[in-house]
mmCIF file of the C-alpha atoms, coordinates in Angstrom:
data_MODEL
# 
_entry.id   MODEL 
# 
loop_
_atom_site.group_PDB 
_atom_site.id 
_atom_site.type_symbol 
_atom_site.label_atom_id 
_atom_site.label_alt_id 
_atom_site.label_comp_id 
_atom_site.label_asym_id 
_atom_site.label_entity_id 
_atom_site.label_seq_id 
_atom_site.pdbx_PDB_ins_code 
_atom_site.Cartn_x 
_atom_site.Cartn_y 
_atom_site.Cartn_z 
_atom_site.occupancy 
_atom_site.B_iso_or_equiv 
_atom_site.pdbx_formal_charge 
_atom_site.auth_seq_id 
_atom_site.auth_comp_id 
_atom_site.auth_asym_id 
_atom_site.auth_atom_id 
_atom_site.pdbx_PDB_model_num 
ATOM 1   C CA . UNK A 1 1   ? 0.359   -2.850  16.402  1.00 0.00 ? 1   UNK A CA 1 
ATOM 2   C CA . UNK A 1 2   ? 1.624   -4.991  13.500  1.00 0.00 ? 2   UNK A CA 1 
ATOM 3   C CA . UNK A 1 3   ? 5.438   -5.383  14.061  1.00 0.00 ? 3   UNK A CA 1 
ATOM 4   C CA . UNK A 1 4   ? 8.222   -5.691  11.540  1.00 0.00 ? 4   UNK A CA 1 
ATOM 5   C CA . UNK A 1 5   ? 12.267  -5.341  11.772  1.00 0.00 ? 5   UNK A CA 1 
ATOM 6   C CA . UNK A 1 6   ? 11.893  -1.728  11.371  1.00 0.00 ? 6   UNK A CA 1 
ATOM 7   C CA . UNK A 1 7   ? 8.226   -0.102  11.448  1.00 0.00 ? 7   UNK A CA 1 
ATOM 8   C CA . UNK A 1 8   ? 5.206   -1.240  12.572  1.00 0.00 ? 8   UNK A CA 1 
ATOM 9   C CA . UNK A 1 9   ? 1.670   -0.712  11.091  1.00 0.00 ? 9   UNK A CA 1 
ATOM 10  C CA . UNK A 1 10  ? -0.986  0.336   13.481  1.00 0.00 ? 10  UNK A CA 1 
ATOM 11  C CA . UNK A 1 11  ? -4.490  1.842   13.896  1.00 0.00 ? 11  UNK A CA 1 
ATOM 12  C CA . UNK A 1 12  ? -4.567  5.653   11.807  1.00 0.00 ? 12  UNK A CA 1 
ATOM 13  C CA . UNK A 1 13  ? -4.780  8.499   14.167  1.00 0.00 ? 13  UNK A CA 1 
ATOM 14  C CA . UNK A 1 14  ? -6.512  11.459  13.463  1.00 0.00 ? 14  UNK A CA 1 
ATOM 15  C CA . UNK A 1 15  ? -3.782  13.235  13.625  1.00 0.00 ? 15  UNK A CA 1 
ATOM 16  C CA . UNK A 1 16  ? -2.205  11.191  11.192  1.00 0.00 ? 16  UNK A CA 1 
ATOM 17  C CA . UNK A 1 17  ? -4.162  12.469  8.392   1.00 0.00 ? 17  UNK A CA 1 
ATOM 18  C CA . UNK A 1 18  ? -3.071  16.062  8.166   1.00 0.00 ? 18  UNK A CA 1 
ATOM 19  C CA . UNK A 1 19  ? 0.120   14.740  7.239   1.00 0.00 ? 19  UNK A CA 1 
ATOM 20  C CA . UNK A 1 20  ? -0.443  12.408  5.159   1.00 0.00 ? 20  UNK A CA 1 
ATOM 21  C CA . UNK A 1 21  ? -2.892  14.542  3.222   1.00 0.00 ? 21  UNK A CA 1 
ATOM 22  C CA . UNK A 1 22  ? 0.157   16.846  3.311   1.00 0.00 ? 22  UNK A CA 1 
ATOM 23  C CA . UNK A 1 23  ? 3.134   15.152  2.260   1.00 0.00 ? 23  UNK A CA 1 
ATOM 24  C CA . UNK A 1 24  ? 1.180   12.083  -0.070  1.00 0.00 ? 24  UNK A CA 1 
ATOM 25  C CA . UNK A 1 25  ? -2.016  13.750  -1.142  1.00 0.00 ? 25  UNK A CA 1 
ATOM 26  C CA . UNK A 1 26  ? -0.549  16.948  -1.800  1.00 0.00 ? 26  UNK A CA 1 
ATOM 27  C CA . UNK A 1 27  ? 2.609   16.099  -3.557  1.00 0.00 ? 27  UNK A CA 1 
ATOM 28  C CA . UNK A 1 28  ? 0.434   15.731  -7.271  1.00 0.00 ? 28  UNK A CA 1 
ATOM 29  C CA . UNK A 1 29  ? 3.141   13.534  -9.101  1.00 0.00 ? 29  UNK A CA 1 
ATOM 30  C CA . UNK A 1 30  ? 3.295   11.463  -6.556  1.00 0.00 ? 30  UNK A CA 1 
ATOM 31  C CA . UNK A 1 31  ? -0.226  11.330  -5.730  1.00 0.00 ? 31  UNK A CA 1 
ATOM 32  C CA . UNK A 1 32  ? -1.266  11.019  -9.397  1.00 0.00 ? 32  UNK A CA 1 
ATOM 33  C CA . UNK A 1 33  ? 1.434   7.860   -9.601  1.00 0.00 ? 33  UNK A CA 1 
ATOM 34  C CA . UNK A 1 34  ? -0.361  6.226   -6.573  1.00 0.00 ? 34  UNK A CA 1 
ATOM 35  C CA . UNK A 1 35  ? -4.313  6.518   -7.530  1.00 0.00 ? 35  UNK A CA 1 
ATOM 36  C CA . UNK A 1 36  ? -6.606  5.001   -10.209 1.00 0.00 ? 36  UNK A CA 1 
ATOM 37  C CA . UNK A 1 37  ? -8.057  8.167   -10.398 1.00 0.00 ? 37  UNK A CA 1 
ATOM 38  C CA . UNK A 1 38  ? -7.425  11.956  -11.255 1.00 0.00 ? 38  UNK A CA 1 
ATOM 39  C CA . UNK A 1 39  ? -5.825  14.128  -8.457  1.00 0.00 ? 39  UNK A CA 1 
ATOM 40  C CA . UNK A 1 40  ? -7.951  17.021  -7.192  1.00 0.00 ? 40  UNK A CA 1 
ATOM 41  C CA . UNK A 1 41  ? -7.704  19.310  -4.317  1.00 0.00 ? 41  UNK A CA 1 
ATOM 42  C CA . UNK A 1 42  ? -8.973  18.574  -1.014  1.00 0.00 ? 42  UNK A CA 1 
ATOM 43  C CA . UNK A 1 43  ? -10.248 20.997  1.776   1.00 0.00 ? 43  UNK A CA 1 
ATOM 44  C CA . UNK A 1 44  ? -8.682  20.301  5.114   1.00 0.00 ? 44  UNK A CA 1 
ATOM 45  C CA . UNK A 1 45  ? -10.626 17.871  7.030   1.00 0.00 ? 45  UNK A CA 1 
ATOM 46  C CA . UNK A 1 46  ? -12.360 16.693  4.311   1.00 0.00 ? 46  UNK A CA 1 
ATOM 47  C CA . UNK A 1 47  ? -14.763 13.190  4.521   1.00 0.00 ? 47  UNK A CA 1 
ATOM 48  C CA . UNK A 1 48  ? -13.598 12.430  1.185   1.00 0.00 ? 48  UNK A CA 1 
ATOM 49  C CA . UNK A 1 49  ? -9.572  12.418  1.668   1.00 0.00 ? 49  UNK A CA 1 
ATOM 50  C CA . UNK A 1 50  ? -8.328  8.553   0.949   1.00 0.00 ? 50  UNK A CA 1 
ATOM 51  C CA . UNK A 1 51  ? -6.553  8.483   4.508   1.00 0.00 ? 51  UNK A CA 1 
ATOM 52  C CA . UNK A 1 52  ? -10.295 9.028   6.460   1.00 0.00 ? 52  UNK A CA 1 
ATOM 53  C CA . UNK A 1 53  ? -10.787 5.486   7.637   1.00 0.00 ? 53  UNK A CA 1 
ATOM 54  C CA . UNK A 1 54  ? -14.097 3.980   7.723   1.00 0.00 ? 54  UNK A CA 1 
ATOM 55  C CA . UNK A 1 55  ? -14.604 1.627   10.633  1.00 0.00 ? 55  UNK A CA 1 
ATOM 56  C CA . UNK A 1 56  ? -17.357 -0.439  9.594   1.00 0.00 ? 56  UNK A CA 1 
ATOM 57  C CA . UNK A 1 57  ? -15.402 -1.070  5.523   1.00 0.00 ? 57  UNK A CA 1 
ATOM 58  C CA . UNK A 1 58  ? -14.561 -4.784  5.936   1.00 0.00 ? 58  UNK A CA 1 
ATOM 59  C CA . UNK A 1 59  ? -13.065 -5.124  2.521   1.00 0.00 ? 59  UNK A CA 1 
ATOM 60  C CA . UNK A 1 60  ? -10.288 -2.093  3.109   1.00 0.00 ? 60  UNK A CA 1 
ATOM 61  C CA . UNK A 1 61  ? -8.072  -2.660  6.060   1.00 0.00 ? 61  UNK A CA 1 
ATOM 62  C CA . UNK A 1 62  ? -5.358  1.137   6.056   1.00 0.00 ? 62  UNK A CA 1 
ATOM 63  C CA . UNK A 1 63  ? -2.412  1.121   8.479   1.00 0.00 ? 63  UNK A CA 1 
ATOM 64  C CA . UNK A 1 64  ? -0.598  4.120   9.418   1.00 0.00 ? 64  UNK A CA 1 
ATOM 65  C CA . UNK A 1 65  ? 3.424   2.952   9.186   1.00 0.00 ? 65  UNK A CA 1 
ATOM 66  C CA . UNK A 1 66  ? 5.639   3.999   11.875  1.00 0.00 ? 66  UNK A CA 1 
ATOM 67  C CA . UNK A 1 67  ? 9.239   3.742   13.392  1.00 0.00 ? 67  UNK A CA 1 
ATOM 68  C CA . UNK A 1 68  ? 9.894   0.989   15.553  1.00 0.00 ? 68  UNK A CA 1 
ATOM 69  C CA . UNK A 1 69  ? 12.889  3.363   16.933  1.00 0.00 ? 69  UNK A CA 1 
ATOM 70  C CA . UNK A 1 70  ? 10.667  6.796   18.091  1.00 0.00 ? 70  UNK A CA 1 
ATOM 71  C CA . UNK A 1 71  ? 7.086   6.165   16.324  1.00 0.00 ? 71  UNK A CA 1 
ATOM 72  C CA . UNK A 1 72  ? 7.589   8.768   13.959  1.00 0.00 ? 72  UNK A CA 1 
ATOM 73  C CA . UNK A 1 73  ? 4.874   8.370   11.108  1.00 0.00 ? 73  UNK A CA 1 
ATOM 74  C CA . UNK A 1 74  ? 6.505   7.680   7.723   1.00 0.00 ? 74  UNK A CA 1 
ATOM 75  C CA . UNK A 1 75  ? 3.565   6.594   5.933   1.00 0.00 ? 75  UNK A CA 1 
ATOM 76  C CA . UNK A 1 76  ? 0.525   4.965   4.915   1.00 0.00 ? 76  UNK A CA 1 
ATOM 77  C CA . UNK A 1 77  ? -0.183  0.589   4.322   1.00 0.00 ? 77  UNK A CA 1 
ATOM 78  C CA . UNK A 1 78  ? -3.559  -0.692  3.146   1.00 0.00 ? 78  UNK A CA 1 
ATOM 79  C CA . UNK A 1 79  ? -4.587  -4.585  2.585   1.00 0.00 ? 79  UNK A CA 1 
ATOM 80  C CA . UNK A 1 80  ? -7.775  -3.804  -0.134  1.00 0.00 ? 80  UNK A CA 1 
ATOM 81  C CA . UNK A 1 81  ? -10.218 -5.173  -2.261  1.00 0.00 ? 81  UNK A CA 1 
ATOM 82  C CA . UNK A 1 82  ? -10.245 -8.064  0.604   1.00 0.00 ? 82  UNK A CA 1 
ATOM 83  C CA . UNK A 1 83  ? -12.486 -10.975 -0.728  1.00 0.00 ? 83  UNK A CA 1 
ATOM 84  C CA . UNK A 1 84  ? -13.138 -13.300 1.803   1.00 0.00 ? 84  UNK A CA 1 
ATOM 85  C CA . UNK A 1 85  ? -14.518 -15.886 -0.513  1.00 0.00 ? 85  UNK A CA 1 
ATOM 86  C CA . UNK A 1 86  ? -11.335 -15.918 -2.755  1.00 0.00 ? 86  UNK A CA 1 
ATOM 87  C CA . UNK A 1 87  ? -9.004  -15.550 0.213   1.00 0.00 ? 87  UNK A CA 1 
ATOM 88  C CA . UNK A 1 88  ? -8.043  -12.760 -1.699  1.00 0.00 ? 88  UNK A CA 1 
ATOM 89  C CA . UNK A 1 89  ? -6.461  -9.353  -1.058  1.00 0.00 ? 89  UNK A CA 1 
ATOM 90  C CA . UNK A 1 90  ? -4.338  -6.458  -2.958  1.00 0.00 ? 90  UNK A CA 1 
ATOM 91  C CA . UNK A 1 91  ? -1.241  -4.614  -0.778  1.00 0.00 ? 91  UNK A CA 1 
ATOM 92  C CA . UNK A 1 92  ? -0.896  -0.640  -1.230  1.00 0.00 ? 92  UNK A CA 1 
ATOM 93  C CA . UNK A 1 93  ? 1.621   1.632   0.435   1.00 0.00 ? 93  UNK A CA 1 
ATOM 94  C CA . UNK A 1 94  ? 2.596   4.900   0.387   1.00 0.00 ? 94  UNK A CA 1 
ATOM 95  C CA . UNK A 1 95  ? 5.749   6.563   2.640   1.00 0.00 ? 95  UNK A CA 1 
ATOM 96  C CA . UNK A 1 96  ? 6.725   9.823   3.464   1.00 0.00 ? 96  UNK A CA 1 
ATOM 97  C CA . UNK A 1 97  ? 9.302   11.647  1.259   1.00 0.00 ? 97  UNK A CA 1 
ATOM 98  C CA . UNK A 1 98  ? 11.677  11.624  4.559   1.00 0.00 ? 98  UNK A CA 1 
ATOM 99  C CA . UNK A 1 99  ? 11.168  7.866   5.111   1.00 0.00 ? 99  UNK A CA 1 
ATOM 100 C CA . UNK A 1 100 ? 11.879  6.610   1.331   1.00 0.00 ? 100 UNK A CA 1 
ATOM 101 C CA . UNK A 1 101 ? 15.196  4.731   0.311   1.00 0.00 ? 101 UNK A CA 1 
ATOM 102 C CA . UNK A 1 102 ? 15.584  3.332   3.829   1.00 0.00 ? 102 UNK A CA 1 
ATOM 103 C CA . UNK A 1 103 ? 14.424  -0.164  3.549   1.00 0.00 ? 103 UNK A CA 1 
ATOM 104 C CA . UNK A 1 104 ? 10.917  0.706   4.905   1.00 0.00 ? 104 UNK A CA 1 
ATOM 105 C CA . UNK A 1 105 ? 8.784   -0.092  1.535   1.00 0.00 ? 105 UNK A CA 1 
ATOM 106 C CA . UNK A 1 106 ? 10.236  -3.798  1.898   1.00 0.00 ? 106 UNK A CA 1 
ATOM 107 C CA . UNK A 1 107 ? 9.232   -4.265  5.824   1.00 0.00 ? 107 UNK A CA 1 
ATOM 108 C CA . UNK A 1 108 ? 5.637   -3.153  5.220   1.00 0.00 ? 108 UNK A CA 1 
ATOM 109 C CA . UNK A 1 109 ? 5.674   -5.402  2.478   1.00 0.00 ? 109 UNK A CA 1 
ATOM 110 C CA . UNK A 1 110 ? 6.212   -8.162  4.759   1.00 0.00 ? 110 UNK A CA 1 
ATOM 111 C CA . UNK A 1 111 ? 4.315   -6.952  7.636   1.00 0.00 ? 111 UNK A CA 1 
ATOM 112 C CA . UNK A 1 112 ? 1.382   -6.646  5.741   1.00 0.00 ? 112 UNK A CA 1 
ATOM 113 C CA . UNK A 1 113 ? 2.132   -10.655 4.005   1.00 0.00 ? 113 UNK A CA 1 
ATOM 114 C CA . UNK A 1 114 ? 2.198   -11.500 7.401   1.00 0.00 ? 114 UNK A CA 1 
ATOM 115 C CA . UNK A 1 115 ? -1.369  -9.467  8.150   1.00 0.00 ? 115 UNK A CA 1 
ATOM 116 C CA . UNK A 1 116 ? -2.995  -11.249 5.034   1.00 0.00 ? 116 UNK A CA 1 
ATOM 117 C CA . UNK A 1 117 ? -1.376  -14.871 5.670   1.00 0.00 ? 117 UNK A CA 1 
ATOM 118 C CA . UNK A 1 118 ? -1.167  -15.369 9.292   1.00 0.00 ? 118 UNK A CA 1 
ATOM 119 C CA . UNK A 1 119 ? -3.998  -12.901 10.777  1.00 0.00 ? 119 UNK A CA 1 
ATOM 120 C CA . UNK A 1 120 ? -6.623  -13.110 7.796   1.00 0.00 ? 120 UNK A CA 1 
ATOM 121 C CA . UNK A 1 121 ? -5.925  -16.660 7.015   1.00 0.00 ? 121 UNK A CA 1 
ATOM 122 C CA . UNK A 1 122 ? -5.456  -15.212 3.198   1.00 0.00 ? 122 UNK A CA 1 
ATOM 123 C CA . UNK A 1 123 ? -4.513  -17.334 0.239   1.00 0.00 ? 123 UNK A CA 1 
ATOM 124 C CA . UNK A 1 124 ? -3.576  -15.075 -2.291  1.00 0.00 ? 124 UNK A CA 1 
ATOM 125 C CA . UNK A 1 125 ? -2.092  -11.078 -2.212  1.00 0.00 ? 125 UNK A CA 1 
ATOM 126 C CA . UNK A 1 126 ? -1.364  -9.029  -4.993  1.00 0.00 ? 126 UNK A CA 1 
ATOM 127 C CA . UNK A 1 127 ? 0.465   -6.132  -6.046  1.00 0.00 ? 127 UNK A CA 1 
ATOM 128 C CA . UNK A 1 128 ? 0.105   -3.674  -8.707  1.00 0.00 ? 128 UNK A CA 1 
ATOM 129 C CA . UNK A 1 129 ? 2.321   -1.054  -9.624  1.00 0.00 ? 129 UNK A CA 1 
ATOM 130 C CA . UNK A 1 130 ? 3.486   1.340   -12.478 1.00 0.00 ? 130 UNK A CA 1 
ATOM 131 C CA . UNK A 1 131 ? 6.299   -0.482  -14.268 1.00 0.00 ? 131 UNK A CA 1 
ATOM 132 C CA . UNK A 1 132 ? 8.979   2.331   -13.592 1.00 0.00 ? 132 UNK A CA 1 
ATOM 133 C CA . UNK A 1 133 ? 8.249   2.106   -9.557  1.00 0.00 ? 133 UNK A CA 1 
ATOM 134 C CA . UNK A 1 134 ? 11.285  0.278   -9.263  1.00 0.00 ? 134 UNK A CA 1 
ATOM 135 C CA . UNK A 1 135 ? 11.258  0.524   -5.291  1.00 0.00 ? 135 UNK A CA 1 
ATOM 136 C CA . UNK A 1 136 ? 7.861   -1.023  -5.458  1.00 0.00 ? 136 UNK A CA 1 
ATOM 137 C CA . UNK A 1 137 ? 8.729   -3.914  -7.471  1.00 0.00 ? 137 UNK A CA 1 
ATOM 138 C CA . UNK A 1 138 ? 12.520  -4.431  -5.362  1.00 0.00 ? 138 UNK A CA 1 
ATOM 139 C CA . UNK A 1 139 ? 10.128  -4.773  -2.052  1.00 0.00 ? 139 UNK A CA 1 
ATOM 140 C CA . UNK A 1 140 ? 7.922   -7.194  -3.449  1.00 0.00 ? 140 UNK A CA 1 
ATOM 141 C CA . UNK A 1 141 ? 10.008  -9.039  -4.990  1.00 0.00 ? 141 UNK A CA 1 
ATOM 142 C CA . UNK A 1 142 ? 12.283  -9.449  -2.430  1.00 0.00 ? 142 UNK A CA 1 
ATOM 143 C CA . UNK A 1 143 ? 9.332   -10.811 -0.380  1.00 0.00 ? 143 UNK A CA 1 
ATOM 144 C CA . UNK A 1 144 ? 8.613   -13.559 -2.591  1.00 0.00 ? 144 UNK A CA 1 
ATOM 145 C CA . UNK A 1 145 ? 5.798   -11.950 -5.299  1.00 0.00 ? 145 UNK A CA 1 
ATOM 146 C CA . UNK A 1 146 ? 6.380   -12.918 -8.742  1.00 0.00 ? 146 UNK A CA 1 
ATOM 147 C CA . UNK A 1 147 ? 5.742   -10.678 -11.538 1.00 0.00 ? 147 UNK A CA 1 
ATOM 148 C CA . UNK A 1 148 ? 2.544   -12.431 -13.246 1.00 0.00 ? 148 UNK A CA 1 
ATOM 149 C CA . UNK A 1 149 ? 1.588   -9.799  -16.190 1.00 0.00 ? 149 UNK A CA 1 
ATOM 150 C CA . UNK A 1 150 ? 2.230   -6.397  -17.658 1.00 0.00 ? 150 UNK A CA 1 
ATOM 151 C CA . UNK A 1 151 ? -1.105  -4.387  -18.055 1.00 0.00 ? 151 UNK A CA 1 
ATOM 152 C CA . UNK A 1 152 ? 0.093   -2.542  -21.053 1.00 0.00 ? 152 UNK A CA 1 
ATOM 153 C CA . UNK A 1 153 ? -0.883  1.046   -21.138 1.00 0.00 ? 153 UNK A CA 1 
ATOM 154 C CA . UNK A 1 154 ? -3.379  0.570   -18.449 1.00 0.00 ? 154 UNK A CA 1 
ATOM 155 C CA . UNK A 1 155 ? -3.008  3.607   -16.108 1.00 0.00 ? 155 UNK A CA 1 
ATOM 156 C CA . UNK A 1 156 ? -3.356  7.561   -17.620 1.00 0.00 ? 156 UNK A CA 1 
ATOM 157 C CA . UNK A 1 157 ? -0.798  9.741   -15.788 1.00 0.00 ? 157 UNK A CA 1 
ATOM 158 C CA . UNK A 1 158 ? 0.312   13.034  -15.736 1.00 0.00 ? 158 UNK A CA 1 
ATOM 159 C CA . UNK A 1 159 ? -0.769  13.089  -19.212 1.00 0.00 ? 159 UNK A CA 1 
ATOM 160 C CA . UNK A 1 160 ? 0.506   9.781   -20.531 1.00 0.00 ? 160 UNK A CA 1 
ATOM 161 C CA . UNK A 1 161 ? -0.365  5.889   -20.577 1.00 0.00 ? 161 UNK A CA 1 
ATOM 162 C CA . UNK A 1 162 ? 2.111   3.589   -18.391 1.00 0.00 ? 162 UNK A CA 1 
ATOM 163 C CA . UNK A 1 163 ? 1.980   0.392   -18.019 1.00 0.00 ? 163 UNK A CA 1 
ATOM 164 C CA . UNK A 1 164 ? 1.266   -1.385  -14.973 1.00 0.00 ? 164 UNK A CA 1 
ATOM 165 C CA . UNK A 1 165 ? 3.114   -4.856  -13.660 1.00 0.00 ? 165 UNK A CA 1 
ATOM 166 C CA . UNK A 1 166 ? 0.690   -7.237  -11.576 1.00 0.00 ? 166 UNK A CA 1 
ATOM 167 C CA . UNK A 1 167 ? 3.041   -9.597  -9.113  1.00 0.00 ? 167 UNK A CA 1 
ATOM 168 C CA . UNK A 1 168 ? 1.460   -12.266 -6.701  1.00 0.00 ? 168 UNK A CA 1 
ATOM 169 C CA . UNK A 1 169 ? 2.581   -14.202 -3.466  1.00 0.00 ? 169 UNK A CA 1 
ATOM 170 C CA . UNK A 1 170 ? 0.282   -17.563 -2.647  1.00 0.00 ? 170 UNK A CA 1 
ATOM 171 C CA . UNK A 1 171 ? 0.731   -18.589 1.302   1.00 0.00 ? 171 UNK A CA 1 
ATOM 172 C CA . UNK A 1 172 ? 2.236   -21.607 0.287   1.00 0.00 ? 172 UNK A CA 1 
ATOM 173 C CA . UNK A 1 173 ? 5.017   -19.449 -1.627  1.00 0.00 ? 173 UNK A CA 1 
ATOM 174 C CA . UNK A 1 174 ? 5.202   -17.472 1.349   1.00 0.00 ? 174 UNK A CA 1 
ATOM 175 C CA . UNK A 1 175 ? 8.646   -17.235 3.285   1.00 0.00 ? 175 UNK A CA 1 
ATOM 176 C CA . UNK A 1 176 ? 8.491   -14.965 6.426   1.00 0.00 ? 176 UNK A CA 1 
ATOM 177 C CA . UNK A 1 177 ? 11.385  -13.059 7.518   1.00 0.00 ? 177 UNK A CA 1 
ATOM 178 C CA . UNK A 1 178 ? 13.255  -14.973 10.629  1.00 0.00 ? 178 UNK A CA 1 
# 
């Protein structure tokens, strides 16, 4: 298990998924907010839900995010698009309604720079979110990224075009936490 000050980001457990299909997948705002592409409904145990992993994808690396303090599962991490000619890699996260406003979006932040930088030998990560995720762009900023672009009008949700910011942290920029 990854280790930060206050989750850690290990393997996904099959029993993971219910609930994160649950509480992520199901929640259609949210889920709509959090995908390039249109929400539908998933059957239980479906191949085709986002939090199946696939063992042998080497460019997709998901976490499940947990509580140092009990292991409670309050969400979901992901290091994508990994290009290992580039040194390259994008950061996703989700958390549990429970587990948001707590500080844990910033932690998995900077577990998963430490992942990328450290473990992967990584150059470059990148973030990008809707420009009204606020939360989103606190935690990465506050672990170095720096806002790079605004992709105006780039994402269709919920009926509407938002724009989406793109922020990126080079290793050399990179300060871990002590």
């Amino acid at each position: 298990m990854m280790r930060g000050a206050l989750v850690g980001l290990r393997a996904r457990h099959e029993d993971d998924i219910p609930i994160l299909e649950d509480e992520l997948h199901g929640d259609v705002v949210t889920a709509s907010r959090a995908q390039g592409r249109p929400w539908r409904p998933l059957t239980p145990g479906s191949k085709e839900s986002q939090f199946v992993v696939d063992d042998a994808e080497q460019g997709h690396v998901p976490f499940s995010v947990v509580e140092l303090d009990g292991g409670t599962l309050v969400g979901t991490a992901t290091l994508w698009g990994i290009d290992d000619h580039s040194r390259s890699a994008h950061i996703g996260l989700g958390l549990l309604p429970a587990a948001r406003g707590k500080g844990y979006a910033g932690d998995v932040v900077a577990t998963l720079c430490h992942y990328g930088f450290v473990v992967r030998g990584l150059h470059r990560l990148q973030i990008e979110t809707l420009s009204d995720n606020a939360a989103m762009l606190r935690a990465a900023e506050r672990n170095g990224f720096v806002r790079e672009g605004v992709l105006r009008s780039s994402a269709w949700v919920m009926g509407e075009f938002l724009d989406e910011v793109l922020l990126g942290l080079l290793a050399r920029e990179w300060r871990p936490a002590a």
